[in-house]
Short mmCIF file of C-alpha atoms in Angstrom, two decimals:
data_model
loop_
_atom_site.label_atom_id
_atom_site.label_comp_id
_atom_site.label_asym_id
_atom_site.label_seq_id
_atom_site.Cartn_x
_atom_site.Cartn_y
_atom_site.Cartn_z
CA MET A 179 153.41 127.16 101.87
CA TYR A 180 152.19 126.57 98.32
CA ARG A 181 151.89 122.83 98.90
CA ARG A 182 149.77 123.38 102.00
CA ILE A 183 147.42 125.93 100.44
CA ALA A 184 146.86 124.25 97.08
CA PRO A 185 144.92 121.27 98.47
CA MET A 186 142.74 123.66 100.47
CA VAL A 187 141.99 125.69 97.36
CA ALA A 188 141.21 122.53 95.43
CA LEU A 189 138.85 121.39 98.18
CA ALA A 190 137.10 124.75 98.24
CA LEU A 191 136.61 124.67 94.48
CA ALA A 192 135.27 121.12 94.67
CA LEU A 193 132.78 122.10 97.36
CA ALA A 194 131.71 125.16 95.39
CA ALA A 195 131.08 122.98 92.37
CA CYS A 196 128.59 120.96 94.40
CA GLU A 197 126.46 124.04 95.08
CA PRO A 198 124.39 125.60 92.30
CA GLN A 199 125.74 129.00 91.33
CA THR A 200 123.30 131.68 90.25
CA SER A 201 123.65 134.83 88.25
CA ARG A 202 119.88 135.25 88.14
CA ASP A 203 118.04 137.78 90.27
CA HIS A 204 114.56 136.44 89.51
CA ILE A 205 112.54 133.22 89.75
CA LYS A 206 112.04 131.22 86.56
CA VAL A 207 108.95 129.02 86.10
CA VAL A 208 107.92 126.82 83.15
CA GLY A 209 105.14 124.33 82.47
CA SER A 210 101.39 123.92 82.40
CA SER A 211 99.14 126.46 80.68
CA THR A 212 96.43 125.49 83.20
CA VAL A 213 98.57 126.31 86.24
CA TYR A 214 100.10 129.36 84.52
CA PRO A 215 97.40 131.91 85.54
CA PHE A 216 97.55 130.78 89.17
CA THR A 217 101.33 130.98 89.43
CA THR A 218 101.17 134.35 87.67
CA ALA A 219 98.64 135.57 90.23
CA VAL A 220 100.93 134.52 93.10
CA ALA A 221 103.86 136.28 91.43
CA GLU A 222 101.87 139.48 90.93
CA GLY A 223 100.82 139.54 94.59
CA LEU A 224 104.37 138.88 95.74
CA VAL A 225 105.86 141.68 93.64
CA ASN A 226 103.12 144.11 94.72
CA ALA A 227 104.00 143.38 98.34
CA ASN A 228 107.76 143.53 97.67
CA PRO A 229 108.40 146.24 95.04
CA ASN A 230 112.17 145.71 95.17
CA LEU A 231 111.81 142.06 94.12
CA ARG A 232 112.34 141.31 90.43
CA ALA A 233 109.20 139.88 88.83
CA PRO A 234 109.33 136.10 88.24
CA VAL A 235 109.50 134.99 84.60
CA ILE A 236 106.74 132.46 83.94
CA GLU A 237 106.44 130.59 80.65
CA SER A 238 103.46 128.55 79.45
CA THR A 239 105.21 125.63 77.77
CA GLY A 240 102.91 122.75 78.63
CA THR A 241 103.61 120.24 81.38
CA GLY A 242 105.61 117.80 79.25
CA ALA A 243 107.85 120.39 77.61
CA GLY A 244 108.22 122.15 80.95
CA ALA A 245 109.32 118.91 82.63
CA SER A 246 112.04 118.50 79.98
CA LEU A 247 113.34 122.01 80.73
CA PHE A 248 113.01 121.60 84.50
CA CYS A 249 114.82 118.25 84.57
CA ALA A 250 117.67 119.35 82.29
CA GLY A 251 119.91 120.38 85.18
CA VAL A 252 120.67 122.57 88.19
CA GLY A 253 121.94 126.14 87.93
CA PRO A 254 120.94 129.59 86.67
CA GLN A 255 120.26 128.46 83.10
CA HIS A 256 117.60 126.01 84.30
CA PRO A 257 114.09 126.73 85.68
CA ASP A 258 113.45 126.77 89.41
CA ILE A 259 109.82 125.65 89.36
CA LEU A 260 107.63 123.46 87.15
CA ASN A 261 103.90 124.09 86.84
CA ALA A 262 102.16 120.75 86.23
CA SER A 263 98.57 119.77 85.53
CA ARG A 264 99.43 116.13 86.23
CA ARG A 265 101.96 114.30 88.40
CA LEU A 266 105.54 114.06 87.26
CA LYS A 267 106.10 110.83 85.34
CA LYS A 268 108.58 108.24 86.58
CA SER A 269 110.55 108.63 83.34
CA GLU A 270 110.72 112.41 83.85
CA TYR A 271 111.92 112.00 87.42
CA GLU A 272 114.62 109.60 86.23
CA THR A 273 115.73 112.23 83.71
CA CYS A 274 115.95 114.72 86.57
CA LEU A 275 118.19 112.36 88.54
CA LYS A 276 120.38 111.67 85.53
CA ASN A 277 120.94 115.41 85.13
CA GLY A 278 121.72 116.06 88.78
CA VAL A 279 118.28 117.33 89.84
CA LYS A 280 118.13 115.17 92.95
CA ASP A 281 115.89 116.87 95.52
CA VAL A 282 112.54 117.91 94.08
CA MET A 283 109.57 119.09 96.10
CA GLU A 284 106.09 118.10 94.91
CA VAL A 285 103.37 120.48 96.11
CA GLN A 286 99.70 120.07 95.23
CA VAL A 287 98.39 123.61 94.89
CA GLY A 288 94.76 122.91 94.04
CA VAL A 289 92.29 120.93 91.96
CA ASP A 290 91.08 121.44 88.41
CA GLY A 291 88.93 119.76 85.82
CA VAL A 292 89.66 118.91 82.20
CA ALA A 293 86.65 120.75 80.82
CA LEU A 294 84.94 120.03 77.53
CA ALA A 295 83.13 123.20 76.48
CA GLU A 296 81.12 124.62 73.61
CA SER A 297 79.66 127.97 72.61
CA ASN A 298 76.39 129.00 74.22
CA ALA A 299 75.07 128.90 70.64
CA GLY A 300 76.27 125.30 70.26
CA PRO A 301 74.30 122.04 69.98
CA LYS A 302 74.25 121.32 73.75
CA LEU A 303 76.10 118.02 73.51
CA ARG A 304 75.89 115.51 76.34
CA LEU A 305 78.68 112.93 76.09
CA THR A 306 79.83 109.74 77.75
CA LYS A 307 83.44 108.67 78.20
CA ARG A 308 82.80 106.14 75.42
CA ASP A 309 81.58 108.91 73.09
CA VAL A 310 84.77 110.91 73.69
CA TYR A 311 86.95 107.85 73.18
CA LEU A 312 85.25 106.77 69.96
CA ALA A 313 85.36 110.34 68.61
CA LEU A 314 88.99 111.16 69.45
CA SER A 315 90.94 107.90 69.49
CA ALA A 316 93.24 107.28 66.52
CA ASN A 317 92.28 103.59 66.54
CA PRO A 318 89.10 103.07 68.56
CA LEU A 319 88.54 99.39 69.37
CA GLY A 320 91.70 98.64 67.40
CA LYS A 321 90.55 99.99 64.02
CA PRO A 322 91.40 103.30 62.28
CA ASN A 323 88.96 106.05 63.19
CA ILE A 324 86.58 106.79 60.32
CA ALA A 325 83.96 108.66 62.38
CA ARG A 326 83.24 112.09 60.90
CA LEU A 327 79.98 113.00 62.64
CA TRP A 328 79.03 112.78 66.30
CA ARG A 329 76.17 110.52 65.18
CA ASP A 330 78.79 108.07 63.87
CA VAL A 331 79.93 107.37 67.43
CA ASN A 332 76.48 107.44 69.03
CA PRO A 333 73.15 107.48 67.14
CA ALA A 334 71.68 109.65 69.90
CA LEU A 335 74.08 112.49 69.07
CA PRO A 336 73.50 115.10 66.34
CA ALA A 337 74.70 114.68 62.74
CA ILE A 338 77.27 117.46 62.96
CA PRO A 339 81.01 117.13 62.23
CA ILE A 340 83.34 116.12 65.02
CA GLN A 341 85.57 119.17 65.48
CA VAL A 342 87.53 119.39 68.71
CA PHE A 343 90.04 122.13 69.53
CA GLY A 344 92.51 120.85 72.09
CA PRO A 345 96.00 120.99 73.54
CA PRO A 346 99.15 119.41 72.04
CA ALA A 347 100.86 116.17 72.98
CA THR A 348 103.15 118.03 75.43
CA SER A 349 100.19 119.22 77.50
CA GLY A 350 99.29 117.84 80.90
CA THR A 351 95.67 118.66 80.11
CA ARG A 352 95.80 116.29 77.15
CA ASP A 353 97.49 113.63 79.31
CA ALA A 354 94.73 114.02 81.89
CA LEU A 355 92.00 113.73 79.23
CA VAL A 356 93.54 110.48 78.06
CA GLU A 357 94.05 109.08 81.57
CA LEU A 358 90.71 110.13 83.08
CA VAL A 359 88.32 109.77 80.14
CA MET A 360 89.72 107.84 77.18
CA VAL A 361 91.59 105.01 78.91
CA PRO A 362 88.67 104.00 81.19
CA ALA A 363 86.36 103.94 78.16
CA CYS A 364 88.86 101.95 76.09
CA GLU A 365 89.42 99.35 78.81
CA ALA A 366 85.69 99.05 79.50
CA ALA A 367 84.98 98.46 75.81
CA MET A 368 87.89 96.03 75.33
CA PRO A 369 88.83 94.39 78.67
CA GLN A 370 91.40 92.22 76.90
CA VAL A 371 93.43 95.31 75.98
CA LYS A 372 94.63 95.67 79.58
CA ALA A 373 97.04 92.77 79.05
CA LEU A 374 98.82 94.81 76.36
CA LYS A 375 100.00 97.36 78.93
CA ASP A 376 102.91 95.06 79.74
CA SER A 377 103.15 92.78 76.71
CA ASP A 378 102.81 95.33 73.88
CA LYS A 379 102.86 98.92 75.09
CA ASP A 380 102.89 100.38 71.58
CA ARG A 381 99.76 98.48 70.58
CA TYR A 382 98.07 99.49 73.82
CA ALA A 383 98.88 103.14 73.10
CA ASP A 384 97.56 102.84 69.55
CA ILE A 385 94.22 101.55 70.81
CA CYS A 386 93.71 103.44 74.06
CA THR A 387 95.81 106.59 74.31
CA ARG A 388 96.74 107.93 70.87
CA ILE A 389 94.56 110.82 69.71
CA ARG A 390 93.66 111.10 66.03
CA ASP A 391 95.60 113.67 64.02
CA ASP A 392 93.12 114.52 61.27
CA ALA A 393 90.77 117.50 61.05
CA ALA A 394 88.49 116.10 63.77
CA TYR A 395 91.06 117.03 66.42
CA VAL A 396 92.82 120.35 65.94
CA ASP A 397 95.96 120.96 68.01
CA LYS A 398 95.80 124.59 69.16
CA GLY A 399 99.09 124.65 71.05
CA GLU A 400 99.42 125.84 74.63
CA ASN A 401 97.27 128.96 74.17
CA ASP A 402 93.97 128.09 75.86
CA ASN A 403 92.61 131.57 75.16
CA LEU A 404 92.92 130.78 71.45
CA ILE A 405 90.63 127.78 71.93
CA VAL A 406 88.11 130.03 73.68
CA GLN A 407 88.19 132.46 70.73
CA ASN A 408 87.78 129.62 68.22
CA LEU A 409 84.69 128.33 70.02
CA SER A 410 83.09 131.74 69.71
CA THR A 411 83.40 131.60 65.91
CA ASN A 412 82.72 127.84 65.55
CA PRO A 413 79.55 127.16 67.54
CA ASN A 414 79.43 123.45 66.65
CA ALA A 415 82.99 122.80 67.86
CA VAL A 416 84.12 121.48 71.25
CA GLY A 417 87.10 122.87 73.16
CA ILE A 418 89.28 121.19 75.79
CA PHE A 419 91.05 123.19 78.52
CA GLY A 420 91.30 123.68 82.27
CA TYR A 421 88.13 124.63 84.15
CA SER A 422 89.37 128.13 84.99
CA TYR A 423 89.14 129.13 81.32
CA LEU A 424 85.52 127.94 81.25
CA GLU A 425 84.75 129.87 84.43
CA GLU A 426 86.32 133.06 83.02
CA ASN A 427 84.24 132.80 79.83
CA LYS A 428 80.90 131.53 81.12
CA SER A 429 79.09 134.44 79.48
CA ARG A 430 79.81 132.88 76.08
CA LEU A 431 80.68 129.22 76.82
CA HIS A 432 79.20 126.34 78.79
CA GLY A 433 80.56 122.99 79.91
CA VAL A 434 79.70 119.76 78.11
CA PRO A 435 78.45 117.13 80.58
CA ILE A 436 80.34 113.83 80.71
CA GLU A 437 78.36 110.89 82.06
CA GLY A 438 75.64 113.40 82.90
CA ILE A 439 77.89 115.53 85.12
CA THR A 440 78.67 119.12 84.12
CA PRO A 441 82.08 120.60 85.03
CA THR A 442 81.40 123.00 87.90
CA TYR A 443 83.32 124.11 90.98
CA ASP A 444 81.38 121.69 93.20
CA SER A 445 81.46 118.66 90.87
CA ILE A 446 85.22 118.99 90.44
CA ALA A 447 85.87 119.69 94.13
CA ASP A 448 83.98 116.56 95.23
CA GLY A 449 85.50 114.43 92.46
CA SER A 450 82.21 113.48 90.83
CA TYR A 451 83.12 115.10 87.50
CA PRO A 452 85.06 112.49 85.49
CA GLY A 453 87.73 115.01 84.43
CA ALA A 454 88.72 116.17 87.94
CA ARG A 455 92.50 116.22 88.57
CA PRO A 456 95.09 117.66 91.00
CA LEU A 457 97.40 120.55 90.08
CA PHE A 458 101.04 120.73 91.20
CA ILE A 459 104.17 122.77 91.31
CA TYR A 460 107.58 121.06 91.46
CA VAL A 461 110.46 122.92 93.09
CA LYS A 462 114.22 122.35 92.99
CA LYS A 463 115.39 122.45 96.59
CA ALA A 464 118.89 123.33 95.37
CA HIS A 465 117.53 126.61 93.95
CA ILE A 466 115.67 127.82 97.05
CA LYS A 467 118.62 129.56 98.72
CA PRO A 468 120.53 130.85 95.67
CA VAL A 469 117.55 132.37 93.83
CA PRO A 470 116.18 135.54 95.49
CA GLY A 471 112.53 135.39 96.54
CA MET A 472 112.00 131.62 96.33
CA THR A 473 111.11 131.15 100.01
CA ASP A 474 108.71 134.11 99.96
CA PHE A 475 107.17 132.92 96.68
CA LEU A 476 106.39 129.45 98.05
CA ALA A 477 104.97 130.93 101.25
CA ALA A 478 102.79 133.27 99.16
CA TYR A 479 101.44 130.28 97.21
CA ALA A 480 100.43 128.58 100.47
CA ARG A 481 98.61 131.72 101.59
CA SER A 482 96.73 132.02 98.30
CA TRP A 483 95.12 128.62 97.69
CA ASN A 484 92.45 128.58 100.42
CA PRO A 485 88.72 128.82 99.59
CA GLY A 486 87.85 132.44 98.87
CA GLY A 487 91.50 133.30 98.36
CA PRO A 488 93.19 134.94 95.38
CA LEU A 489 93.57 131.70 93.42
CA THR A 490 89.99 130.52 93.77
CA ARG A 491 88.93 133.97 92.58
CA ARG A 492 91.02 133.24 89.45
CA GLY A 493 89.16 129.96 88.88
CA MET A 494 91.22 127.44 90.84
CA ILE A 495 89.27 124.90 92.86
CA ALA A 496 90.58 124.64 96.40
CA ALA A 497 91.96 121.25 97.39
CA PRO A 498 90.45 119.56 100.48
CA GLN A 499 91.63 121.03 103.78
CA ALA A 500 93.78 118.00 104.59
CA VAL A 501 95.58 118.30 101.24
CA ARG A 502 96.17 122.02 101.75
CA ALA A 503 97.60 121.37 105.21
CA GLU A 504 99.91 118.68 103.87
CA SER A 505 101.10 120.91 101.03
CA ALA A 506 101.77 123.79 103.43
CA ALA A 507 103.78 121.44 105.67
CA GLU A 508 105.81 120.26 102.66
CA ILE A 509 106.69 123.87 101.83
CA SER A 510 107.59 124.65 105.42
CA SER A 511 109.82 121.58 105.86
CA GLN A 512 111.02 121.54 102.21
CA THR A 513 110.13 117.86 101.96
CA ALA A 514 111.54 116.12 98.90
CA LEU A 515 109.32 114.02 96.64
CA ASP A 516 109.09 110.29 97.35
CA PRO A 517 109.26 108.79 93.84
CA ALA A 518 107.76 105.44 94.92
CA GLY A 519 104.28 106.42 93.74
CA LEU A 520 105.27 107.76 90.31
CA HIS A 521 104.22 105.87 87.18
#
């Protein structure tokens, strides 16, 4: 009898090991400070409608740091959902696979803009992508950045110190600023630098993507509200954060136009604002069944992102109708991410 049962027990244990076990009774989310208030709003609405459901735990870690936590493995000690203010990188997805995180859903939940903002008492800057690049790059045009005043990068700008409060290197907002504003300006100013993307990636990064680390750019961590507070006491400074924080504080802040286009709901929604970008959540399919409330949480997100809905009232910009329909279908069918388009 023992010989017959033992293999069955061994098989059962092996099968159990393939399924994520959970000792958690709540959803765990990490990632983007920009997406944080929207995911928090969905969680609040879900708990209000289901009082017996444990409140999700949502941490604002930044997209990059959140991706590291999310991709570290499957099981109760690992997050269920990643908030992201940019797409998952190919290298991050490969880390997920290496750690057994094999089926990941990618859901675009809305649109946002990387907003440059200043106090309403500020100098009313109007910047180009080139201005931002020359002011913030560690090595603009391949030389160490010695610009101290805005006038140093553009004679038409005022002679006031360059002081920018922004997110850290782990932030998706910072990645989006680099990708959408700095890189296009760098490559337009130095077309030959494009060849370095493949031949000398470190040199390319030094010239086009690395942000200076002196007093001109002040890393304020993942607390966007701290940047808002700093702008109130430093009227000549510029802050960088997601559009929702600008919208929430429009009584004391205003957006800085880039290429003549001010960050507004409409300019971001139609893509004319240079800093417009999609917002995502990434979901481990393996955690949907074991973690209580996951299915309801994802359904609540899909009900909340329409124009005039709870998330747009929080400052999110609704994605186009076709994108919303596709995202809702992905949640319904639990479609896994196709990594072919990742970079």
